[in-house]
């Protein structure tokens, strides 16, 4: 199989555009796709300093590499990695993120949850029942990651935070928002949320890339990524079933997932519902929260530290 653009051997076939690509042309195809998303949805309008959240996994590594290629020297980039304290898993993943920062000479901040806040995600997982924490470990971990990223971005005066959420993540958020009817869930599916009241804008430049495309992109540019799954990743979830169903439709109708996302975004844009939720200030730490009293992170941290003391 030859590349549709040159004589090199093809490594990927893209059914939606009916073309095959060699390593170089595949990297070019993916970078153009991300650039088009950024331009169409004005993701970097007014952004002079950008935090890039990098876990070391395939999506965040692709995000870092693509944004560096497209915007290094034009926008100030700051990589942020959180060591969640999930034993070996967190250490190995963080090492990969550090390797990329050094290779690309990008400024970065690495936060060790245990050193900085006195607890780890493993501690929460082990003591969830005793602590009467009823949310799933991934939902609690999400609260922690969002809080830490926002705090660093605020302190560093960044204009936005870029995350590696891909098309599957966003499509699942759309469905989750329909199931829960929650405005917060709907907001998570937006490509760009505005900065307001201490909450730093969030952007998702990989919104139109699939899992397979970010994987192949890393392979095409020979970029190392952390491939092991988190030991706490939930198996047999509704999310997995929804994504499998969407993939089977996509297989029969190439382009289905992309048009579902595009049309959903048009619908949200026309209603503007998801961006109008009230943002309060936490009475403990002063950070933004959707709770009128203390934020979910401070509440979680107080519960944990009380328990650790006793
Ligand atoms: S790190 Fe945290 Fe993920 Fe592990 S506990 Fe769940 S959310 S699966 S991306
Ligand atoms: Zn080629
Ligand atoms: Zn707080």
PDB file of C-alpha atoms and ligand atoms in Angstrom:
ATOM      1  CA  UNK A   1       0.000   0.000   0.000  1.00  0.00           C
ATOM      2  CA  UNK A   2       1.548   3.336  -1.115  1.00  0.00           C
ATOM      3  CA  UNK A   3       0.909   6.786   0.377  1.00  0.00           C
ATOM      4  CA  UNK A   4      -1.619   8.823  -1.657  1.00  0.00           C
ATOM      5  CA  UNK A   5       0.859  11.745  -1.695  1.00  0.00           C
ATOM      6  CA  UNK A   6       4.288  10.150  -2.246  1.00  0.00           C
ATOM      7  CA  UNK A   7       6.047   6.872  -2.967  1.00  0.00           C
ATOM      8  CA  UNK A   8       6.554   5.883   0.674  1.00  0.00           C
ATOM      9  CA  UNK A   9       4.792   2.958   2.274  1.00  0.00           C
ATOM     10  CA  UNK A  10       1.435   3.852   3.825  1.00  0.00           C
ATOM     11  CA  UNK A  11       0.865   3.313   7.562  1.00  0.00           C
ATOM     12  CA  UNK A  12      -2.722   4.537   7.794  1.00  0.00           C
ATOM     13  CA  UNK A  13      -5.965   4.543   5.835  1.00  0.00           C
ATOM     14  CA  UNK A  14      -8.504   7.292   6.510  1.00  0.00           C
ATOM     15  CA  UNK A  15     -11.948   6.113   5.329  1.00  0.00           C
ATOM     16  CA  UNK A  16     -13.635   9.529   5.740  1.00  0.00           C
ATOM     17  CA  UNK A  17     -11.312  11.129   3.123  1.00  0.00           C
ATOM     18  CA  UNK A  18     -10.519   7.853   1.335  1.00  0.00           C
ATOM     19  CA  UNK A  19      -6.723   8.398   1.430  1.00  0.00           C
ATOM     20  CA  UNK A  20      -3.721   6.460   2.694  1.00  0.00           C
ATOM     21  CA  UNK A  21      -0.721   8.071   4.364  1.00  0.00           C
ATOM     22  CA  UNK A  22       2.983   7.472   4.999  1.00  0.00           C
ATOM     23  CA  UNK A  23       4.481   8.573   8.350  1.00  0.00           C
ATOM     24  CA  UNK A  24       5.301  12.127   7.217  1.00  0.00           C
ATOM     25  CA  UNK A  25       2.036  12.762   5.444  1.00  0.00           C
ATOM     26  CA  UNK A  26       0.025  11.277   8.298  1.00  0.00           C
ATOM     27  CA  UNK A  27       1.670  13.656  10.781  1.00  0.00           C
ATOM     28  CA  UNK A  28       0.911  16.504   8.358  1.00  0.00           C
ATOM     29  CA  UNK A  29      -2.743  15.360   7.995  1.00  0.00           C
ATOM     30  CA  UNK A  30      -3.288  15.219  11.774  1.00  0.00           C
ATOM     31  CA  UNK A  31      -1.558  18.538  12.466  1.00  0.00           C
ATOM     32  CA  UNK A  32      -3.707  20.252   9.768  1.00  0.00           C
ATOM     33  CA  UNK A  33      -6.842  18.675  11.290  1.00  0.00           C
ATOM     34  CA  UNK A  34      -5.998  20.094  14.734  1.00  0.00           C
ATOM     35  CA  UNK A  35      -5.064  23.479  13.246  1.00  0.00           C
ATOM     36  CA  UNK A  36      -8.424  23.630  11.443  1.00  0.00           C
ATOM     37  CA  UNK A  37     -10.282  22.818  14.700  1.00  0.00           C
ATOM     38  CA  UNK A  38      -8.366  25.583  16.517  1.00  0.00           C
ATOM     39  CA  UNK A  39      -9.166  28.100  13.780  1.00  0.00           C
ATOM     40  CA  UNK A  40     -12.801  27.126  13.241  1.00  0.00           C
ATOM     41  CA  UNK A  41     -13.678  27.271  16.950  1.00  0.00           C
ATOM     42  CA  UNK A  42     -11.283  30.185  17.697  1.00  0.00           C
ATOM     43  CA  UNK A  43      -9.717  28.142  20.506  1.00  0.00           C
ATOM     44  CA  UNK A  44      -6.592  30.287  20.812  1.00  0.00           C
ATOM     45  CA  UNK A  45      -8.147  33.689  20.193  1.00  0.00           C
ATOM     46  CA  UNK A  46      -6.616  36.120  22.724  1.00  0.00           C
ATOM     47  CA  UNK A  47      -4.389  33.396  24.250  1.00  0.00           C
ATOM     48  CA  UNK A  48      -0.824  34.574  24.956  1.00  0.00           C
ATOM     49  CA  UNK A  49       0.042  31.980  27.576  1.00  0.00           C
ATOM     50  CA  UNK A  50      -1.268  28.419  27.448  1.00  0.00           C
ATOM     51  CA  UNK A  51      -1.067  25.639  30.027  1.00  0.00           C
ATOM     52  CA  UNK A  52      -0.928  22.176  28.429  1.00  0.00           C
ATOM     53  CA  UNK A  53      -2.019  19.340  30.711  1.00  0.00           C
ATOM     54  CA  UNK A  54       0.255  16.358  30.033  1.00  0.00           C
ATOM     55  CA  UNK A  55      -0.246  13.024  31.800  1.00  0.00           C
ATOM     56  CA  UNK A  56       2.216  11.154  29.554  1.00  0.00           C
ATOM     57  CA  UNK A  57      -0.552   9.116  27.833  1.00  0.00           C
ATOM     58  CA  UNK A  58      -1.027   9.023  24.044  1.00  0.00           C
ATOM     59  CA  UNK A  59      -3.547  11.881  23.794  1.00  0.00           C
ATOM     60  CA  UNK A  60      -1.730  14.413  25.971  1.00  0.00           C
ATOM     61  CA  UNK A  61       1.649  13.617  24.377  1.00  0.00           C
ATOM     62  CA  UNK A  62       0.127  14.133  20.895  1.00  0.00           C
ATOM     63  CA  UNK A  63      -1.429  17.407  22.146  1.00  0.00           C
ATOM     64  CA  UNK A  64       1.924  18.678  23.449  1.00  0.00           C
ATOM     65  CA  UNK A  65       3.795  17.709  20.280  1.00  0.00           C
ATOM     66  CA  UNK A  66       1.187  19.229  17.918  1.00  0.00           C
ATOM     67  CA  UNK A  67       0.797  22.503  19.835  1.00  0.00           C
ATOM     68  CA  UNK A  68       4.570  22.837  20.084  1.00  0.00           C
ATOM     69  CA  UNK A  69       4.947  22.277  16.335  1.00  0.00           C
ATOM     70  CA  UNK A  70       2.200  24.754  15.430  1.00  0.00           C
ATOM     71  CA  UNK A  71       2.624  27.499  18.049  1.00  0.00           C
ATOM     72  CA  UNK A  72       6.084  27.408  19.636  1.00  0.00           C
ATOM     73  CA  UNK A  73       7.434  30.964  19.604  1.00  0.00           C
ATOM     74  CA  UNK A  74       3.966  32.429  18.908  1.00  0.00           C
ATOM     75  CA  UNK A  75       2.290  31.489  22.230  1.00  0.00           C
ATOM     76  CA  UNK A  76       4.010  30.934  25.578  1.00  0.00           C
ATOM     77  CA  UNK A  77       3.547  27.220  26.352  1.00  0.00           C
ATOM     78  CA  UNK A  78       3.706  25.780  29.863  1.00  0.00           C
ATOM     79  CA  UNK A  79       3.433  22.013  30.425  1.00  0.00           C
ATOM     80  CA  UNK A  80       1.781  20.837  33.651  1.00  0.00           C
ATOM     81  CA  UNK A  81       1.964  17.281  34.971  1.00  0.00           C
ATOM     82  CA  UNK A  82       0.331  16.038  38.171  1.00  0.00           C
ATOM     83  CA  UNK A  83       1.823  13.042  39.968  1.00  0.00           C
ATOM     84  CA  UNK A  84      -1.418  11.586  41.332  1.00  0.00           C
ATOM     85  CA  UNK A  85       0.369   9.147  43.613  1.00  0.00           C
ATOM     86  CA  UNK A  86      -1.018   6.030  41.931  1.00  0.00           C
ATOM     87  CA  UNK A  87       2.215   4.185  42.771  1.00  0.00           C
ATOM     88  CA  UNK A  88       4.377   3.047  39.867  1.00  0.00           C
ATOM     89  CA  UNK A  89       1.757   4.092  37.297  1.00  0.00           C
ATOM     90  CA  UNK A  90       1.962   7.799  38.169  1.00  0.00           C
ATOM     91  CA  UNK A  91       5.739   7.798  38.424  1.00  0.00           C
ATOM     92  CA  UNK A  92       6.265   6.161  35.023  1.00  0.00           C
ATOM     93  CA  UNK A  93       3.677   8.340  33.270  1.00  0.00           C
ATOM     94  CA  UNK A  94       5.164  11.545  34.755  1.00  0.00           C
ATOM     95  CA  UNK A  95       8.665  10.509  33.638  1.00  0.00           C
ATOM     96  CA  UNK A  96       7.446  10.314  30.028  1.00  0.00           C
ATOM     97  CA  UNK A  97       5.877  13.773  30.261  1.00  0.00           C
ATOM     98  CA  UNK A  98       9.180  15.159  31.629  1.00  0.00           C
ATOM     99  CA  UNK A  99      11.127  13.531  28.806  1.00  0.00           C
ATOM    100  CA  UNK A 100       8.984  15.387  26.230  1.00  0.00           C
ATOM    101  CA  UNK A 101       9.295  18.743  28.017  1.00  0.00           C
ATOM    102  CA  UNK A 102      13.069  18.382  28.011  1.00  0.00           C
ATOM    103  CA  UNK A 103      13.257  17.239  24.383  1.00  0.00           C
ATOM    104  CA  UNK A 104      11.144  20.186  23.243  1.00  0.00           C
ATOM    105  CA  UNK A 105      12.705  22.685  25.723  1.00  0.00           C
ATOM    106  CA  UNK A 106       9.247  23.609  27.029  1.00  0.00           C
ATOM    107  CA  UNK A 107       8.835  25.200  30.482  1.00  0.00           C
ATOM    108  CA  UNK A 108       6.952  22.893  32.831  1.00  0.00           C
ATOM    109  CA  UNK A 109       5.611  22.417  36.345  1.00  0.00           C
ATOM    110  CA  UNK A 110       5.289  18.985  37.927  1.00  0.00           C
ATOM    111  CA  UNK A 111       2.998  18.796  40.965  1.00  0.00           C
ATOM    112  CA  UNK A 112       3.345  15.966  43.449  1.00  0.00           C
ATOM    113  CA  UNK A 113      -0.101  15.587  45.027  1.00  0.00           C
ATOM    114  CA  UNK A 114       1.266  14.012  48.208  1.00  0.00           C
ATOM    115  CA  UNK A 115       3.928  16.703  48.761  1.00  0.00           C
ATOM    116  CA  UNK A 116       1.682  19.603  47.816  1.00  0.00           C
ATOM    117  CA  UNK A 117      -1.673  18.581  49.334  1.00  0.00           C
ATOM    118  CA  UNK A 118      -0.918  15.717  51.721  1.00  0.00           C
ATOM    119  CA  UNK A 119      -2.884  12.916  50.053  1.00  0.00           C
ATOM    120  CA  UNK A 120      -2.804  10.692  46.972  1.00  0.00           C
ATOM    121  CA  UNK A 121      -5.415   9.154  44.664  1.00  0.00           C
ATOM    122  CA  UNK A 122      -4.348   5.721  45.955  1.00  0.00           C
ATOM    123  CA  UNK A 123      -5.190   6.854  49.500  1.00  0.00           C
ATOM    124  CA  UNK A 124      -8.678   7.918  48.378  1.00  0.00           C
ATOM    125  CA  UNK A 125      -9.177   4.617  46.548  1.00  0.00           C
ATOM    126  CA  UNK A 126      -8.131   2.531  49.595  1.00  0.00           C
ATOM    127  CA  UNK A 127     -10.258   4.500  52.071  1.00  0.00           C
ATOM    128  CA  UNK A 128     -13.261   5.470  49.973  1.00  0.00           C
ATOM    129  CA  UNK A 129     -15.715   3.379  51.971  1.00  0.00           C
ATOM    130  CA  UNK A 130     -14.527   4.476  55.423  1.00  0.00           C
ATOM    131  CA  UNK A 131     -14.542   8.078  54.245  1.00  0.00           C
ATOM    132  CA  UNK A 132     -18.108   7.663  52.941  1.00  0.00           C
ATOM    133  CA  UNK A 133     -17.148   9.033  49.526  1.00  0.00           C
ATOM    134  CA  UNK A 134     -19.882   7.816  47.223  1.00  0.00           C
ATOM    135  CA  UNK A 135     -18.609   9.096  43.881  1.00  0.00           C
ATOM    136  CA  UNK A 136     -16.476   6.838  41.661  1.00  0.00           C
ATOM    137  CA  UNK A 137     -12.700   7.053  42.027  1.00  0.00           C
ATOM    138  CA  UNK A 138     -12.417   8.562  38.513  1.00  0.00           C
ATOM    139  CA  UNK A 139     -14.938  11.257  39.355  1.00  0.00           C
ATOM    140  CA  UNK A 140     -13.000  12.144  42.544  1.00  0.00           C
ATOM    141  CA  UNK A 141      -9.712  12.039  40.633  1.00  0.00           C
ATOM    142  CA  UNK A 142     -11.286  14.366  38.017  1.00  0.00           C
ATOM    143  CA  UNK A 143     -12.153  16.896  40.754  1.00  0.00           C
ATOM    144  CA  UNK A 144      -8.552  16.824  41.964  1.00  0.00           C
ATOM    145  CA  UNK A 145      -7.028  17.200  38.481  1.00  0.00           C
ATOM    146  CA  UNK A 146      -9.365  20.061  37.469  1.00  0.00           C
ATOM    147  CA  UNK A 147      -8.638  21.907  40.730  1.00  0.00           C
ATOM    148  CA  UNK A 148      -4.842  21.589  40.553  1.00  0.00           C
ATOM    149  CA  UNK A 149      -4.693  22.557  36.864  1.00  0.00           C
ATOM    150  CA  UNK A 150      -6.894  25.601  37.408  1.00  0.00           C
ATOM    151  CA  UNK A 151      -4.864  26.715  40.422  1.00  0.00           C
ATOM    152  CA  UNK A 152      -1.570  26.539  38.520  1.00  0.00           C
ATOM    153  CA  UNK A 153      -3.032  28.238  35.444  1.00  0.00           C
ATOM    154  CA  UNK A 154      -4.386  31.090  37.634  1.00  0.00           C
ATOM    155  CA  UNK A 155      -1.114  31.514  39.515  1.00  0.00           C
ATOM    156  CA  UNK A 156       0.836  31.511  36.256  1.00  0.00           C
ATOM    157  CA  UNK A 157      -1.548  34.019  34.630  1.00  0.00           C
ATOM    158  CA  UNK A 158      -2.283  31.634  31.780  1.00  0.00           C
ATOM    159  CA  UNK A 159      -5.143  32.560  29.453  1.00  0.00           C
ATOM    160  CA  UNK A 160      -6.278  28.978  28.869  1.00  0.00           C
ATOM    161  CA  UNK A 161      -5.692  25.305  29.702  1.00  0.00           C
ATOM    162  CA  UNK A 162      -5.462  22.798  26.825  1.00  0.00           C
ATOM    163  CA  UNK A 163      -6.406  19.194  27.585  1.00  0.00           C
ATOM    164  CA  UNK A 164      -6.058  16.053  25.469  1.00  0.00           C
ATOM    165  CA  UNK A 165      -9.754  15.092  25.396  1.00  0.00           C
ATOM    166  CA  UNK A 166     -10.431  13.396  22.072  1.00  0.00           C
ATOM    167  CA  UNK A 167     -13.594  12.806  20.055  1.00  0.00           C
ATOM    168  CA  UNK A 168     -14.661   9.765  22.096  1.00  0.00           C
ATOM    169  CA  UNK A 169     -14.360  11.717  25.357  1.00  0.00           C
ATOM    170  CA  UNK A 170     -16.507  14.518  23.980  1.00  0.00           C
ATOM    171  CA  UNK A 171     -19.141  12.251  22.424  1.00  0.00           C
ATOM    172  CA  UNK A 172     -19.482  10.423  25.714  1.00  0.00           C
ATOM    173  CA  UNK A 173     -19.920  13.738  27.519  1.00  0.00           C
ATOM    174  CA  UNK A 174     -22.766  14.631  25.152  1.00  0.00           C
ATOM    175  CA  UNK A 175     -24.541  11.366  25.947  1.00  0.00           C
ATOM    176  CA  UNK A 176     -23.741  11.686  29.689  1.00  0.00           C
ATOM    177  CA  UNK A 177     -25.273  15.166  29.727  1.00  0.00           C
ATOM    178  CA  UNK A 178     -28.445  13.763  28.168  1.00  0.00           C
ATOM    179  CA  UNK A 179     -28.583  10.962  30.733  1.00  0.00           C
ATOM    180  CA  UNK A 180     -27.964  13.196  33.754  1.00  0.00           C
ATOM    181  CA  UNK A 181     -29.640  16.337  32.393  1.00  0.00           C
ATOM    182  CA  UNK A 182     -26.765  18.188  34.059  1.00  0.00           C
ATOM    183  CA  UNK A 183     -25.521  21.525  32.814  1.00  0.00           C
ATOM    184  CA  UNK A 184     -22.087  20.770  34.237  1.00  0.00           C
ATOM    185  CA  UNK A 185     -21.838  17.610  32.096  1.00  0.00           C
ATOM    186  CA  UNK A 186     -22.965  19.562  29.031  1.00  0.00           C
ATOM    187  CA  UNK A 187     -20.236  22.154  29.655  1.00  0.00           C
ATOM    188  CA  UNK A 188     -17.611  19.385  29.671  1.00  0.00           C
ATOM    189  CA  UNK A 189     -18.407  18.634  26.020  1.00  0.00           C
ATOM    190  CA  UNK A 190     -17.652  22.175  24.830  1.00  0.00           C
ATOM    191  CA  UNK A 191     -14.438  22.804  22.884  1.00  0.00           C
ATOM    192  CA  UNK A 192     -13.871  26.074  24.698  1.00  0.00           C
ATOM    193  CA  UNK A 193     -15.216  27.347  27.999  1.00  0.00           C
ATOM    194  CA  UNK A 194     -14.753  31.037  28.793  1.00  0.00           C
ATOM    195  CA  UNK A 195     -12.603  32.354  31.663  1.00  0.00           C
ATOM    196  CA  UNK A 196     -14.814  33.683  34.444  1.00  0.00           C
ATOM    197  CA  UNK A 197     -14.482  34.504  38.115  1.00  0.00           C
ATOM    198  CA  UNK A 198     -11.116  32.746  38.594  1.00  0.00           C
ATOM    199  CA  UNK A 199     -12.053  29.778  36.416  1.00  0.00           C
ATOM    200  CA  UNK A 200      -9.489  29.644  33.596  1.00  0.00           C
ATOM    201  CA  UNK A 201     -10.747  28.954  30.055  1.00  0.00           C
ATOM    202  CA  UNK A 202     -10.380  25.333  28.912  1.00  0.00           C
ATOM    203  CA  UNK A 203      -9.840  24.239  25.341  1.00  0.00           C
ATOM    204  CA  UNK A 204      -9.868  20.827  23.626  1.00  0.00           C
ATOM    205  CA  UNK A 205      -7.842  21.002  20.414  1.00  0.00           C
ATOM    206  CA  UNK A 206      -8.010  17.207  19.811  1.00  0.00           C
ATOM    207  CA  UNK A 207     -11.821  17.211  19.768  1.00  0.00           C
ATOM    208  CA  UNK A 208     -11.999  15.836  16.222  1.00  0.00           C
ATOM    209  CA  UNK A 209      -9.348  13.113  16.585  1.00  0.00           C
ATOM    210  CA  UNK A 210     -10.210   9.518  17.421  1.00  0.00           C
ATOM    211  CA  UNK A 211      -8.271   7.253  19.823  1.00  0.00           C
ATOM    212  CA  UNK A 212      -6.767   5.502  16.811  1.00  0.00           C
ATOM    213  CA  UNK A 213      -5.633   8.766  15.214  1.00  0.00           C
ATOM    214  CA  UNK A 214      -3.752  10.017  18.302  1.00  0.00           C
ATOM    215  CA  UNK A 215      -2.133   6.585  18.623  1.00  0.00           C
ATOM    216  CA  UNK A 216      -1.066   6.537  14.953  1.00  0.00           C
ATOM    217  CA  UNK A 217       0.152  10.137  15.163  1.00  0.00           C
ATOM    218  CA  UNK A 218       2.557   9.235  17.979  1.00  0.00           C
ATOM    219  CA  UNK A 219       3.740   6.235  15.976  1.00  0.00           C
ATOM    220  CA  UNK A 220       4.175   8.342  12.821  1.00  0.00           C
ATOM    221  CA  UNK A 221       6.424  10.862  14.579  1.00  0.00           C
ATOM    222  CA  UNK A 222       8.115   8.160  16.684  1.00  0.00           C
ATOM    223  CA  UNK A 223       7.056   9.738  19.958  1.00  0.00           C
ATOM    224  CA  UNK A 224       7.100   7.766  23.221  1.00  0.00           C
ATOM    225  CA  UNK A 225       3.925   7.643  25.298  1.00  0.00           C
ATOM    226  CA  UNK A 226       2.778   5.788  28.401  1.00  0.00           C
ATOM    227  CA  UNK A 227       0.594   2.951  27.184  1.00  0.00           C
ATOM    228  CA  UNK A 228      -0.425   1.187  30.409  1.00  0.00           C
ATOM    229  CA  UNK A 229      -3.962   1.748  31.709  1.00  0.00           C
ATOM    230  CA  UNK A 230      -4.504   3.236  35.131  1.00  0.00           C
ATOM    231  CA  UNK A 231      -5.050   0.377  37.642  1.00  0.00           C
ATOM    232  CA  UNK A 232      -8.199   2.177  38.857  1.00  0.00           C
ATOM    233  CA  UNK A 233      -9.768   2.603  35.391  1.00  0.00           C
ATOM    234  CA  UNK A 234     -13.294   1.295  35.717  1.00  0.00           C
ATOM    235  CA  UNK A 235     -14.115  -1.782  33.634  1.00  0.00           C
ATOM    236  CA  UNK A 236     -17.461  -2.668  32.063  1.00  0.00           C
ATOM    237  CA  UNK A 237     -18.766   0.873  32.416  1.00  0.00           C
ATOM    238  CA  UNK A 238     -21.648   2.580  30.635  1.00  0.00           C
ATOM    239  CA  UNK A 239     -19.009   4.740  28.928  1.00  0.00           C
ATOM    240  CA  UNK A 240     -17.383   1.694  27.336  1.00  0.00           C
ATOM    241  CA  UNK A 241     -20.752   0.379  26.098  1.00  0.00           C
ATOM    242  CA  UNK A 242     -21.730   3.775  24.645  1.00  0.00           C
ATOM    243  CA  UNK A 243     -18.369   4.145  22.865  1.00  0.00           C
ATOM    244  CA  UNK A 244     -18.524   0.594  21.456  1.00  0.00           C
ATOM    245  CA  UNK A 245     -21.998   1.321  20.076  1.00  0.00           C
ATOM    246  CA  UNK A 246     -20.798   4.585  18.484  1.00  0.00           C
ATOM    247  CA  UNK A 247     -17.768   2.810  16.984  1.00  0.00           C
ATOM    248  CA  UNK A 248     -19.925   0.151  15.412  1.00  0.00           C
ATOM    249  CA  UNK A 249     -22.096   2.848  13.760  1.00  0.00           C
ATOM    250  CA  UNK A 250     -18.942   4.695  12.636  1.00  0.00           C
ATOM    251  CA  UNK A 251     -17.629   1.502  11.064  1.00  0.00           C
ATOM    252  CA  UNK A 252     -20.723   1.229   8.876  1.00  0.00           C
ATOM    253  CA  UNK A 253     -21.072   4.995   8.288  1.00  0.00           C
ATOM    254  CA  UNK A 254     -17.628   6.684   8.247  1.00  0.00           C
ATOM    255  CA  UNK A 255     -17.867  10.311   9.413  1.00  0.00           C
ATOM    256  CA  UNK A 256     -20.912   9.680  11.661  1.00  0.00           C
ATOM    257  CA  UNK A 257     -19.110  10.553  14.910  1.00  0.00           C
ATOM    258  CA  UNK A 258     -17.627  13.750  13.524  1.00  0.00           C
ATOM    259  CA  UNK A 259     -20.969  15.035  12.221  1.00  0.00           C
ATOM    260  CA  UNK A 260     -22.653  14.140  15.543  1.00  0.00           C
ATOM    261  CA  UNK A 261     -20.101  16.294  17.375  1.00  0.00           C
ATOM    262  CA  UNK A 262     -20.235  19.184  14.877  1.00  0.00           C
ATOM    263  CA  UNK A 263     -24.035  19.325  15.024  1.00  0.00           C
ATOM    264  CA  UNK A 264     -24.133  19.067  18.787  1.00  0.00           C
ATOM    265  CA  UNK A 265     -21.727  21.992  19.071  1.00  0.00           C
ATOM    266  CA  UNK A 266     -23.913  24.058  16.719  1.00  0.00           C
ATOM    267  CA  UNK A 267     -26.913  23.309  18.904  1.00  0.00           C
ATOM    268  CA  UNK A 268     -25.128  24.324  22.111  1.00  0.00           C
ATOM    269  CA  UNK A 269     -23.728  27.455  20.470  1.00  0.00           C
ATOM    270  CA  UNK A 270     -27.245  28.504  19.509  1.00  0.00           C
ATOM    271  CA  UNK A 271     -28.600  28.040  23.035  1.00  0.00           C
ATOM    272  CA  UNK A 272     -25.499  29.158  24.988  1.00  0.00           C
ATOM    273  CA  UNK A 273     -26.943  27.222  27.924  1.00  0.00           C
ATOM    274  CA  UNK A 274     -23.785  25.469  29.029  1.00  0.00           C
ATOM    275  CA  UNK A 275     -21.759  28.588  29.716  1.00  0.00           C
ATOM    276  CA  UNK A 276     -24.176  30.424  31.972  1.00  0.00           C
ATOM    277  CA  UNK A 277     -23.792  28.427  35.215  1.00  0.00           C
ATOM    278  CA  UNK A 278     -22.980  30.525  38.325  1.00  0.00           C
ATOM    279  CA  UNK A 279     -19.365  30.492  39.541  1.00  0.00           C
ATOM    280  CA  UNK A 280     -18.879  31.145  43.299  1.00  0.00           C
ATOM    281  CA  UNK A 281     -15.649  31.603  45.260  1.00  0.00           C
ATOM    282  CA  UNK A 282     -14.694  28.850  47.731  1.00  0.00           C
ATOM    283  CA  UNK A 283     -14.811  30.110  51.335  1.00  0.00           C
ATOM    284  CA  UNK A 284     -11.688  28.110  52.223  1.00  0.00           C
ATOM    285  CA  UNK A 285      -9.265  28.570  49.333  1.00  0.00           C
ATOM    286  CA  UNK A 286     -10.831  31.356  47.261  1.00  0.00           C
ATOM    287  CA  UNK A 287     -10.764  29.257  44.081  1.00  0.00           C
ATOM    288  CA  UNK A 288     -13.779  29.142  41.739  1.00  0.00           C
ATOM    289  CA  UNK A 289     -16.514  26.585  42.434  1.00  0.00           C
ATOM    290  CA  UNK A 290     -20.076  25.785  41.431  1.00  0.00           C
ATOM    291  CA  UNK A 291     -20.945  25.297  45.130  1.00  0.00           C
ATOM    292  CA  UNK A 292     -22.026  28.362  47.134  1.00  0.00           C
ATOM    293  CA  UNK A 293     -19.999  27.337  50.223  1.00  0.00           C
ATOM    294  CA  UNK A 294     -16.711  25.411  49.937  1.00  0.00           C
ATOM    295  CA  UNK A 295     -15.369  23.798  46.773  1.00  0.00           C
ATOM    296  CA  UNK A 296     -15.459  20.038  46.092  1.00  0.00           C
ATOM    297  CA  UNK A 297     -11.650  19.847  46.325  1.00  0.00           C
ATOM    298  CA  UNK A 298     -11.457  21.512  49.783  1.00  0.00           C
ATOM    299  CA  UNK A 299     -14.321  19.341  51.025  1.00  0.00           C
ATOM    300  CA  UNK A 300     -12.554  16.205  49.803  1.00  0.00           C
ATOM    301  CA  UNK A 301      -9.200  17.335  51.225  1.00  0.00           C
ATOM    302  CA  UNK A 302     -10.692  18.109  54.652  1.00  0.00           C
ATOM    303  CA  UNK A 303     -12.317  14.685  54.797  1.00  0.00           C
ATOM    304  CA  UNK A 304      -9.007  13.041  53.856  1.00  0.00           C
ATOM    305  CA  UNK A 305      -6.767  15.017  56.200  1.00  0.00           C
ATOM    306  CA  UNK A 306      -9.101  14.500  59.158  1.00  0.00           C
ATOM    307  CA  UNK A 307      -8.931  10.781  58.539  1.00  0.00           C
ATOM    308  CA  UNK A 308      -5.135  10.756  58.046  1.00  0.00           C
ATOM    309  CA  UNK A 309      -4.695  12.551  61.432  1.00  0.00           C
ATOM    310  CA  UNK A 310      -6.874  10.048  63.324  1.00  0.00           C
TER     311      UNK A 310
HETATM  312  S1  LIG B   1      -6.060   8.514  36.435  1.00  0.00           S
HETATM  313 FE1  LIG B   1      -7.748   9.101  37.717  1.00  0.00          FE
HETATM  314 FE2  LIG B   1      -7.875   8.347  35.143  1.00  0.00          FE
HETATM  315 FE3  LIG B   1      -6.994   6.587  36.969  1.00  0.00          FE
HETATM  316  S2  LIG B   1      -8.299   7.170  38.676  1.00  0.00           S
HETATM  317 FE4  LIG B   1      -9.617   7.273  36.863  1.00  0.00          FE
HETATM  318  S3  LIG B   1      -9.441   9.370  36.320  1.00  0.00           S
HETATM  319  S4  LIG B   1      -8.471   6.177  35.321  1.00  0.00           S
HETATM  320  S5  LIG B   1      -7.655   9.277  33.202  1.00  0.00           S
HETATM  321 ZN1  LIG B   2       3.615  10.281   1.837  1.00  0.00          ZN
HETATM  322 ZN1  LIG B   3     -11.628  25.390  48.011  1.00  0.00          ZN
END
